[in-house]
Amino acid sequence: MAANKKAPDTMEKLVSLCKRRGYIFQSSEIYGGLTSCWDYGPLGSELKRNLKTFWWDSMTNRRDDIEGLDAAILMHPQVWHTSGHVDEFVDPMVDCKTCKARFRADQLAESRCPKKPSKSPLECGGELTEAKNFNLMFKTFMGPVEDSSAVIYLRPETAQGIYVNFLNVKNSSRQKIPFGIAQIGKAFRNEITPGNFIFRTREFEQMEMQFFVHPNEDDKWFEYWREERWKFYQELGITESKLRWEKHEEDNLAHYAKAAYDIQYEYPFGWQELEGVHNRTDFDLSRHMEATGKDMRYFDERFTEKFVPYIIETSAGCDRTLLTILVDAYDEVEIKGETRVFMRISPKVAPIKAAIFPLVKKDGMPEFAKKVYADLNKKFKVFYDESGAVGRRYARMDEAGCPFCITVDGQSLEDQTMTLRDRDTMEQSRMTVDQIIDFLDKKIN
Ligand code: ATP
């Protein structure tokens, strides 16, 4: 067996596998596709839902100090003036005078020119214009009149929905500081150079949590959340040696932030940000307090005076985490001269938890296997397959990221046991259906 995980063409192979197996399709493909927009297919939507549930459970349901929120994408336009997005949410952009393509001025080395053979704009020799600032927010109009008073933005981050609901959540949940608010939702950024499949897109989902603390305790909570978020990726089964912390040094630290670290992952296209953990100080609540006149200060009996809470933010991209899961899971193995792909996705988020096969399509095995399927299907997402040679059925499920395959054979009809094969260890053990239910429960939950 030879693992070939990080070959340079891994991304191409992954994109093609995602289409073939129904993880991810190009948006509006039959119309030629829409750049940087992707649709999640049967396996992809299941994986994404499992990932969101995994995050939500770990950030809210398993804790009593974090509340959930689901704010609207469209918000009062003034929010984006107050937050600084209208003036400052910009990337520097340059145009190439030869091919007319646009590039992010701070990412020229990573960008590729549309002319073939594709090169970085630094290598192609075309003259570049002076850098201009380009605002990344998508604008539209609310209501029937398309004038400046009707301008509204598609939110570029979910965090502002949390800040403007700070008082609502605090008052209705009766949480005391320190506490957090978590939200999963769509965000939109008119990125100049989207790319690398679902890594950088213009429509994406974020999984953000804002934790409100006393200003004297910000450093302690910042360290706490760094540790928690690192652990999250361990629990998700991401290879630890492919993760690292990247500190925002003074020169790229946002002006309002006291400290910021990114968790980076080593993708086939290099080390890149997966999630940010930031100490945003009292900047956000102070700005909204100033703009609205609403008192966002906090007081309870434990503190001697009112204060504007500091915010420790953990901000992850859902699609980017999903890409990380797929890249990390992708494994090629040579078996008897054939290259087989195994998607080693953790059972906790795998789209299909187990597949059930009758060894052959006769002698009562399909009936027995269908009964097992019906029993398991009450608790888990499982799949029944009786078509083709059993080896091909295993191979299909390995590509689909299914961690366990259960085969019903002649012995099953005699002693009610069947073989459960573990995708990653290749170990096989005989179990009854009750034992399988217990086993899957432990592996998944
Ligand atoms: P970058 O420097 O890559 O543009 P950022 O620092 O602007 O990212 P944040 O504003 O901190 O990103 O957003 C938090 C998280 O949201 C990121 O860590 C990433 O996982 C995700 N994210 C941000 N922009 C995109 C995008 N265009 N496509 C997909 N995910 C994104």
Coordinates of C-alpha atoms and ligand atoms in Angstrom, one line a residue:
M1 CA 0.0 0.0 0.0
A2 CA 1.4 3.4 -0.9
A3 CA -0.2 6.6 0.3
N4 CA 0.1 9.5 -2.0
K5 CA -1.8 12.2 -0.1
K6 CA -0.2 15.4 -1.1
A7 CA 0.5 15.1 -4.8
P8 CA 0.3 18.5 -6.5
D9 CA -2.7 17.4 -8.6
T10 CA -4.7 16.5 -5.4
M11 CA -7.1 19.5 -5.9
E12 CA -7.9 18.5 -9.5
K13 CA -8.6 14.9 -8.4
L14 CA -10.7 16.1 -5.5
V15 CA -12.8 18.4 -7.6
S16 CA -13.5 15.5 -10.0
L17 CA -14.2 13.1 -7.2
C18 CA -16.6 15.6 -5.6
K19 CA -18.6 15.8 -8.9
R20 CA -18.5 12.0 -9.5
R21 CA -19.6 11.0 -6.1
G22 CA -22.1 13.9 -5.5
Y23 CA -20.3 16.0 -3.0
I24 CA -20.0 19.3 -4.8
F25 CA -21.1 20.5 -8.3
Q26 CA -20.3 23.7 -10.2
S27 CA -23.3 26.1 -9.7
S28 CA -25.6 26.4 -12.8
E29 CA -23.3 24.0 -14.6
I30 CA -25.7 23.4 -17.5
Y31 CA -25.5 27.1 -18.3
G32 CA -21.7 27.0 -18.4
G33 CA -21.3 27.5 -14.6
L34 CA -21.0 30.5 -12.4
T35 CA -17.5 31.4 -11.2
S36 CA -16.7 30.7 -7.6
C37 CA -20.2 29.4 -6.8
W38 CA -20.7 25.8 -5.9
D39 CA -23.7 23.5 -5.1
Y40 CA -23.6 20.8 -2.5
G41 CA -24.9 17.4 -3.8
P42 CA -26.4 14.5 -1.9
L43 CA -23.2 13.6 0.0
G44 CA -22.0 17.2 0.3
S45 CA -25.2 18.5 1.8
E46 CA -25.2 15.7 4.3
L47 CA -21.5 16.3 5.2
K48 CA -22.1 20.0 5.5
R49 CA -25.2 19.5 7.7
N50 CA -23.2 17.1 9.9
L51 CA -20.3 19.6 10.2
K52 CA -22.7 22.4 11.2
T53 CA -24.4 20.1 13.8
F54 CA -20.9 19.1 15.1
W55 CA -19.9 22.8 15.5
W56 CA -23.2 23.8 17.0
D57 CA -23.2 21.0 19.5
S58 CA -19.6 21.7 20.6
M59 CA -20.2 25.5 20.7
T60 CA -23.7 25.7 22.2
N61 CA -25.5 22.5 23.1
R62 CA -22.7 21.0 25.1
R63 CA -22.2 24.3 27.1
D64 CA -24.4 26.4 29.2
D65 CA -22.5 29.7 28.7
I66 CA -23.2 30.1 24.9
E67 CA -26.6 30.9 23.3
G68 CA -27.5 30.4 19.6
L69 CA -28.7 33.0 17.2
D70 CA -30.0 33.0 13.6
A71 CA -30.0 36.7 12.4
A72 CA -31.2 37.9 9.0
I73 CA -28.8 38.3 6.2
L74 CA -30.2 41.7 5.4
M75 CA -29.5 44.3 8.1
H76 CA -30.1 48.0 8.6
P77 CA -27.5 49.6 6.2
Q78 CA -26.3 51.9 9.0
V79 CA -24.9 48.7 10.7
W80 CA -22.2 48.5 8.0
H81 CA -21.3 52.2 8.3
T82 CA -20.9 51.9 12.1
S83 CA -18.9 48.7 11.8
G84 CA -16.5 50.4 9.3
H85 CA -17.3 48.0 6.5
V86 CA -18.6 50.7 4.1
D87 CA -15.4 52.7 4.4
E88 CA -12.8 50.0 5.2
F89 CA -13.8 46.6 4.0
V90 CA -11.7 46.9 1.0
D91 CA -9.0 45.0 -0.8
P92 CA -6.3 46.7 -3.0
M93 CA -6.9 45.8 -6.6
V94 CA -4.8 46.2 -9.7
D95 CA -5.6 45.7 -13.4
C96 CA -3.3 44.2 -16.0
K97 CA -3.1 46.6 -19.0
T98 CA -2.4 43.6 -21.4
C99 CA -5.0 41.0 -20.5
K100 CA -7.4 43.3 -18.6
A101 CA -7.7 40.9 -15.7
R102 CA -8.0 42.1 -12.2
F103 CA -5.9 40.9 -9.3
R104 CA -5.7 41.4 -5.6
A105 CA -2.6 43.6 -5.2
D106 CA -1.5 41.8 -2.0
Q107 CA -1.9 38.3 -3.6
L108 CA -0.1 38.7 -6.9
A109 CA 2.3 35.8 -6.3
E110 CA -0.7 33.4 -5.7
S111 CA -2.9 34.8 -8.6
R112 CA -3.0 33.3 -12.1
C113 CA -3.4 35.2 -15.3
P114 CA -6.3 34.2 -17.6
K115 CA -4.0 34.0 -20.6
K116 CA -2.6 30.5 -21.4
P117 CA -0.2 29.2 -20.3
S118 CA -1.4 30.6 -17.0
K119 CA 1.3 32.5 -15.0
S120 CA 1.4 34.8 -12.0
P121 CA 0.9 38.5 -13.0
L122 CA 4.4 39.1 -11.6
E123 CA 5.8 36.7 -14.2
C124 CA 3.7 37.5 -17.3
G125 CA 5.3 40.9 -17.9
G126 CA 2.0 42.8 -18.4
E127 CA 2.0 46.3 -17.0
L128 CA -0.1 46.7 -13.9
T129 CA -2.1 49.8 -12.9
E130 CA -1.7 51.6 -9.6
A131 CA -3.5 49.8 -6.7
K132 CA -7.1 51.0 -6.1
N133 CA -9.3 50.1 -3.1
F134 CA -12.2 47.8 -4.0
N135 CA -15.1 47.4 -1.5
L136 CA -16.0 43.7 -1.1
M137 CA -19.7 44.2 0.0
F138 CA -22.5 43.1 -2.4
K139 CA -25.1 45.9 -2.7
T140 CA -28.7 45.6 -3.8
F141 CA -31.9 47.6 -3.3
M142 CA -34.7 47.0 -0.9
G143 CA -38.2 47.6 -2.2
P144 CA -39.4 48.8 -5.6
V145 CA -37.4 52.0 -5.9
E146 CA -33.8 51.6 -7.0
D147 CA -32.2 54.8 -5.5
S148 CA -29.5 55.5 -3.0
S149 CA -32.0 55.5 -0.1
A150 CA -32.9 51.9 -0.8
V151 CA -29.4 50.6 -0.9
I152 CA -28.9 47.5 1.3
Y153 CA -26.0 45.1 1.7
L154 CA -25.7 41.3 1.8
R155 CA -23.8 40.8 5.1
P156 CA -20.1 40.2 4.6
E157 CA -19.9 38.5 8.0
T158 CA -22.3 37.0 10.5
A159 CA -20.6 38.7 13.5
Q160 CA -22.6 42.1 13.2
G161 CA -25.9 40.2 13.6
I162 CA -24.5 39.0 17.0
Y163 CA -23.4 42.5 18.2
V164 CA -26.6 44.2 17.4
N165 CA -28.5 41.5 19.3
F166 CA -26.2 41.5 22.3
L167 CA -28.8 43.2 24.5
N168 CA -31.7 41.1 23.2
V169 CA -29.9 37.8 23.9
K170 CA -28.5 38.9 27.3
N171 CA -31.9 40.1 28.5
S172 CA -33.9 37.2 27.2
S173 CA -31.5 34.4 28.2
R174 CA -30.5 36.1 31.5
Q175 CA -26.9 35.0 30.8
K176 CA -24.2 36.6 32.9
I177 CA -20.8 37.7 31.7
P178 CA -18.7 35.8 30.6
F179 CA -21.0 34.3 28.0
G180 CA -21.1 33.8 24.2
I181 CA -23.5 34.0 21.2
A182 CA -23.0 31.6 18.4
Q183 CA -24.3 31.8 14.8
I184 CA -24.0 29.8 11.6
G185 CA -25.0 31.6 8.4
K186 CA -24.3 32.8 4.9
A187 CA -22.0 35.7 4.2
F188 CA -21.2 37.3 0.9
R189 CA -17.9 39.0 -0.3
N190 CA -17.3 40.2 -3.8
E191 CA -13.8 38.7 -3.7
I192 CA -11.5 40.0 -6.5
T193 CA -9.8 36.6 -6.9
P194 CA -11.9 33.7 -5.6
G195 CA -10.6 30.3 -6.2
N196 CA -9.1 27.0 -5.1
F197 CA -12.5 25.3 -5.3
I198 CA -14.6 26.1 -2.2
F199 CA -11.6 27.7 -0.4
R200 CA -12.5 31.3 -1.4
T201 CA -15.9 31.9 -2.8
R202 CA -18.2 34.9 -3.0
E203 CA -21.1 33.3 -1.2
F204 CA -20.1 31.1 1.8
E205 CA -21.2 30.1 5.3
Q206 CA -19.5 31.2 8.5
M207 CA -19.6 29.6 11.9
E208 CA -18.9 32.4 14.4
M209 CA -19.0 32.7 18.1
Q210 CA -18.5 36.0 20.0
F211 CA -17.7 35.6 23.7
F212 CA -18.3 38.6 26.0
V213 CA -15.9 39.1 28.9
H214 CA -14.8 41.6 31.5
P215 CA -11.9 43.7 30.1
N216 CA -9.6 42.4 32.9
E217 CA -10.2 38.8 31.9
D218 CA -9.7 39.1 28.1
D219 CA -6.3 37.5 28.0
K220 CA -7.4 34.5 29.9
W221 CA -10.4 33.9 27.7
F222 CA -8.4 34.5 24.6
E223 CA -6.0 31.7 25.5
Y224 CA -9.0 29.5 26.6
W225 CA -10.7 29.9 23.2
R226 CA -7.4 29.3 21.3
E227 CA -7.1 25.9 23.1
E228 CA -10.8 25.0 22.6
R229 CA -10.7 25.7 18.8
W230 CA -7.5 23.7 18.4
K231 CA -9.2 20.8 20.2
F232 CA -12.2 21.1 17.9
Y233 CA -10.1 20.2 14.8
Q234 CA -8.6 17.3 16.7
E235 CA -12.1 16.0 17.5
L236 CA -12.9 16.4 13.8
G237 CA -10.0 14.1 13.0
I238 CA -7.9 16.6 11.1
T239 CA -4.2 15.7 11.0
E240 CA -2.6 17.7 13.7
S241 CA 0.8 18.2 11.9
K242 CA -1.1 20.0 9.1
L243 CA -2.4 22.6 11.4
R244 CA -0.5 25.6 12.8
W245 CA -1.0 28.9 14.5
E246 CA -0.2 32.1 12.7
K247 CA 0.0 35.2 14.8
H248 CA -1.1 38.6 13.4
E249 CA 1.9 40.7 14.0
E250 CA 1.6 44.5 14.7
D251 CA 1.7 45.4 10.9
N252 CA -1.3 43.2 10.0
L253 CA -3.3 43.4 13.2
A254 CA -6.7 45.1 12.7
H255 CA -6.6 48.6 14.4
Y256 CA -9.3 47.6 16.9
A257 CA -7.8 44.2 17.8
K258 CA -5.6 43.6 20.8
A259 CA -4.4 40.1 19.6
A260 CA -5.3 37.8 16.8
Y261 CA -4.2 34.3 15.7
D262 CA -5.3 32.3 12.7
I263 CA -5.4 28.5 12.6
Q264 CA -3.9 27.6 9.3
Y265 CA -4.0 24.3 7.4
E266 CA -1.5 23.0 4.9
Y267 CA -3.7 22.7 1.7
P268 CA -2.2 21.3 -1.5
F269 CA -1.9 25.0 -2.5
G270 CA 0.0 26.0 0.7
W271 CA -0.6 27.1 4.3
Q272 CA -3.8 29.2 4.5
E273 CA -6.2 30.5 7.1
L274 CA -8.9 28.1 8.3
E275 CA -10.2 30.0 11.3
G276 CA -9.5 33.3 13.2
V277 CA -9.4 33.7 16.9
H278 CA -9.4 37.4 17.8
N279 CA -9.5 39.7 20.8
R280 CA -11.7 42.5 19.4
T281 CA -11.7 44.6 22.6
D282 CA -14.8 46.7 23.3
F283 CA -14.6 48.2 19.7
D284 CA -17.8 46.6 18.3
L285 CA -20.2 47.3 21.2
S286 CA -18.8 50.8 21.8
R287 CA -19.3 51.7 18.1
H288 CA -22.9 50.4 18.1
M289 CA -23.5 52.1 21.4
E290 CA -22.3 55.4 20.0
A291 CA -24.3 55.1 16.8
T292 CA -27.6 54.1 18.4
G293 CA -27.4 55.6 21.9
K294 CA -28.4 52.2 23.4
D295 CA -26.5 51.4 26.5
M296 CA -24.4 48.3 25.9
R297 CA -22.6 48.5 29.2
Y298 CA -22.9 45.6 31.5
F299 CA -23.4 45.5 35.2
D300 CA -24.1 42.8 37.8
E301 CA -23.5 42.4 41.4
R302 CA -20.0 40.9 40.9
F303 CA -18.5 44.0 39.4
T304 CA -18.1 47.4 41.0
E305 CA -18.8 49.4 37.9
K306 CA -20.4 49.3 34.5
F307 CA -18.2 48.3 31.6
V308 CA -18.5 47.7 27.9
P309 CA -17.7 44.0 27.4
Y310 CA -14.6 42.9 25.5
I311 CA -15.2 40.3 22.7
I312 CA -13.2 37.2 22.0
E313 CA -14.3 36.0 18.5
T314 CA -13.8 32.6 17.0
S315 CA -14.6 32.8 13.3
A316 CA -14.5 29.7 11.0
G317 CA -15.7 29.2 7.4
C318 CA -18.0 26.3 7.1
D319 CA -17.2 25.6 3.5
R320 CA -13.5 26.1 4.2
T321 CA -13.7 23.6 7.0
L322 CA -15.5 21.2 4.7
L323 CA -12.8 21.6 2.2
T324 CA -10.2 20.9 4.9
I325 CA -12.1 17.7 5.9
L326 CA -12.1 16.6 2.2
V327 CA -8.4 17.4 1.6
D328 CA -7.3 15.8 4.8
A329 CA -9.4 12.7 4.2
Y330 CA -8.2 12.1 0.6
D331 CA -6.0 9.1 0.4
E332 CA -4.8 7.0 -2.6
V333 CA -3.8 3.5 -2.0
E334 CA -2.4 1.0 -4.5
I335 CA -4.2 -2.3 -4.2
K336 CA -3.2 -5.1 -6.6
G337 CA -2.0 -2.6 -9.3
E338 CA -5.1 -0.5 -9.0
T339 CA -5.2 3.0 -7.4
R340 CA -8.1 3.2 -5.0
V341 CA -9.3 6.3 -3.3
F342 CA -10.3 6.3 0.4
M343 CA -12.0 9.3 1.8
R344 CA -11.1 8.9 5.5
I345 CA -13.7 11.2 6.9
S346 CA -14.4 11.0 10.6
P347 CA -17.5 8.9 11.4
K348 CA -18.7 11.9 13.4
V349 CA -19.4 13.9 10.2
A350 CA -19.3 11.3 7.4
P351 CA -22.3 11.7 5.1
I352 CA -23.2 8.0 5.2
K353 CA -22.3 6.2 8.5
A354 CA -22.6 2.6 7.2
A355 CA -23.4 0.6 4.1
I356 CA -25.2 -2.7 4.2
F357 CA -24.6 -5.4 1.5
P358 CA -25.9 -8.8 1.0
L359 CA -22.9 -10.9 -0.2
V360 CA -25.0 -12.3 -3.0
K361 CA -28.5 -11.5 -4.3
K362 CA -30.0 -14.8 -3.3
D363 CA -30.5 -17.4 -0.5
G364 CA -32.4 -14.9 1.7
M365 CA -29.5 -12.6 2.1
P366 CA -31.1 -9.5 0.5
E367 CA -34.2 -9.9 2.8
F368 CA -32.0 -10.2 5.9
A369 CA -29.8 -7.2 4.8
K370 CA -32.9 -5.0 4.1
K371 CA -34.2 -5.8 7.6
V372 CA -30.7 -4.7 9.0
Y373 CA -30.9 -1.6 6.9
A374 CA -34.4 -0.8 8.3
D375 CA -33.2 -1.3 11.9
L376 CA -30.1 0.9 11.5
N377 CA -31.9 3.6 9.4
K378 CA -34.0 4.5 12.4
K379 CA -30.9 6.0 14.1
F380 CA -28.3 6.6 11.4
K381 CA -27.9 7.6 7.8
V382 CA -27.1 4.3 6.1
F383 CA -27.1 3.0 2.6
Y384 CA -28.2 -0.4 1.1
D385 CA -26.4 -1.7 -2.0
E386 CA -26.8 -5.0 -3.7
S387 CA -25.7 -4.1 -7.2
G388 CA -22.4 -5.4 -8.7
A389 CA -19.5 -7.4 -7.2
V390 CA -19.1 -6.9 -3.5
G391 CA -15.5 -5.5 -4.1
R392 CA -16.9 -2.7 -6.3
R393 CA -19.5 -1.9 -3.6
Y394 CA -16.8 -1.5 -1.0
A395 CA -14.8 0.7 -3.4
R396 CA -17.8 3.0 -4.0
M397 CA -18.4 3.4 -0.3
D398 CA -14.7 4.1 0.4
E399 CA -14.8 6.9 -2.1
A400 CA -18.0 8.2 -0.5
G401 CA -16.3 8.5 2.8
C402 CA -18.4 5.8 4.5
P403 CA -16.5 4.5 7.5
F404 CA -18.2 1.1 7.9
C405 CA -19.5 -1.6 5.5
I406 CA -21.6 -4.4 6.8
T407 CA -21.9 -7.6 4.8
V408 CA -24.6 -10.2 5.2
D409 CA -23.5 -13.7 4.3
G410 CA -24.7 -17.3 4.6
Q411 CA -23.7 -17.5 8.3
S412 CA -25.9 -14.4 9.1
L413 CA -29.0 -16.5 8.5
E414 CA -27.8 -19.1 11.0
D415 CA -26.4 -17.0 13.9
Q416 CA -27.7 -13.5 13.1
T417 CA -24.2 -12.0 12.9
M418 CA -22.7 -10.1 10.0
T419 CA -19.2 -8.8 9.1
L420 CA -18.5 -5.1 9.9
R421 CA -15.4 -3.8 8.0
D422 CA -13.7 -0.7 9.3
R423 CA -12.6 1.5 6.3
D424 CA -9.4 2.8 8.0
T425 CA -8.1 -0.3 9.8
M426 CA -9.6 -2.8 7.4
E427 CA -10.4 -4.9 10.5
Q428 CA -13.4 -7.2 10.2
S429 CA -15.5 -8.3 13.1
R430 CA -18.8 -10.3 13.3
M431 CA -21.6 -8.6 15.2
T432 CA -25.4 -8.8 15.7
V433 CA -27.5 -5.8 14.7
D434 CA -27.8 -4.7 18.4
Q435 CA -24.0 -4.8 18.7
I436 CA -23.7 -2.8 15.5
I437 CA -26.1 -0.1 16.8
D438 CA -24.0 0.2 20.0
F439 CA -20.8 0.3 18.0
L440 CA -21.9 3.0 15.6
D441 CA -23.4 5.0 18.4
K442 CA -20.0 5.1 20.2
K443 CA -18.1 5.9 17.0
I444 CA -20.4 8.7 15.9
N445 CA -21.5 10.3 19.1
Ligands
ATP1 P1 -8.9 36.1 4.0 O1 -7.7 36.8 4.6 O2 -8.7 34.6 3.6 O3 -9.7 36.9 3.0 P2 -10.3 37.0 6.3 O4 -9.2 37.1 7.3 O5 -10.9 38.1 5.6 O6 -9.9 35.8 5.2 P3 -12.3 36.6 8.2 O7 -13.0 37.9 7.9 O8 -11.5 36.5 9.5 O9 -11.4 36.1 7.0 O10 -13.4 35.4 8.1 C1 -13.4 34.3 9.0 C2 -13.4 33.0 8.3 O11 -14.4 33.0 7.2 C3 -12.1 32.7 7.6 O12 -11.2 32.2 8.4 C4 -12.6 31.7 6.5 O13 -12.6 30.4 7.0 C5 -13.9 32.2 6.1 N1 -13.9 33.0 4.9 C6 -13.6 34.3 4.8 N2 -13.7 34.7 3.5 C7 -14.1 33.6 2.8 C8 -14.4 33.3 1.4 N3 -14.3 34.3 0.5 N4 -14.8 32.1 1.0 C9 -14.9 31.1 2.0 N5 -14.6 31.3 3.3 C10 -14.2 32.5 3.7

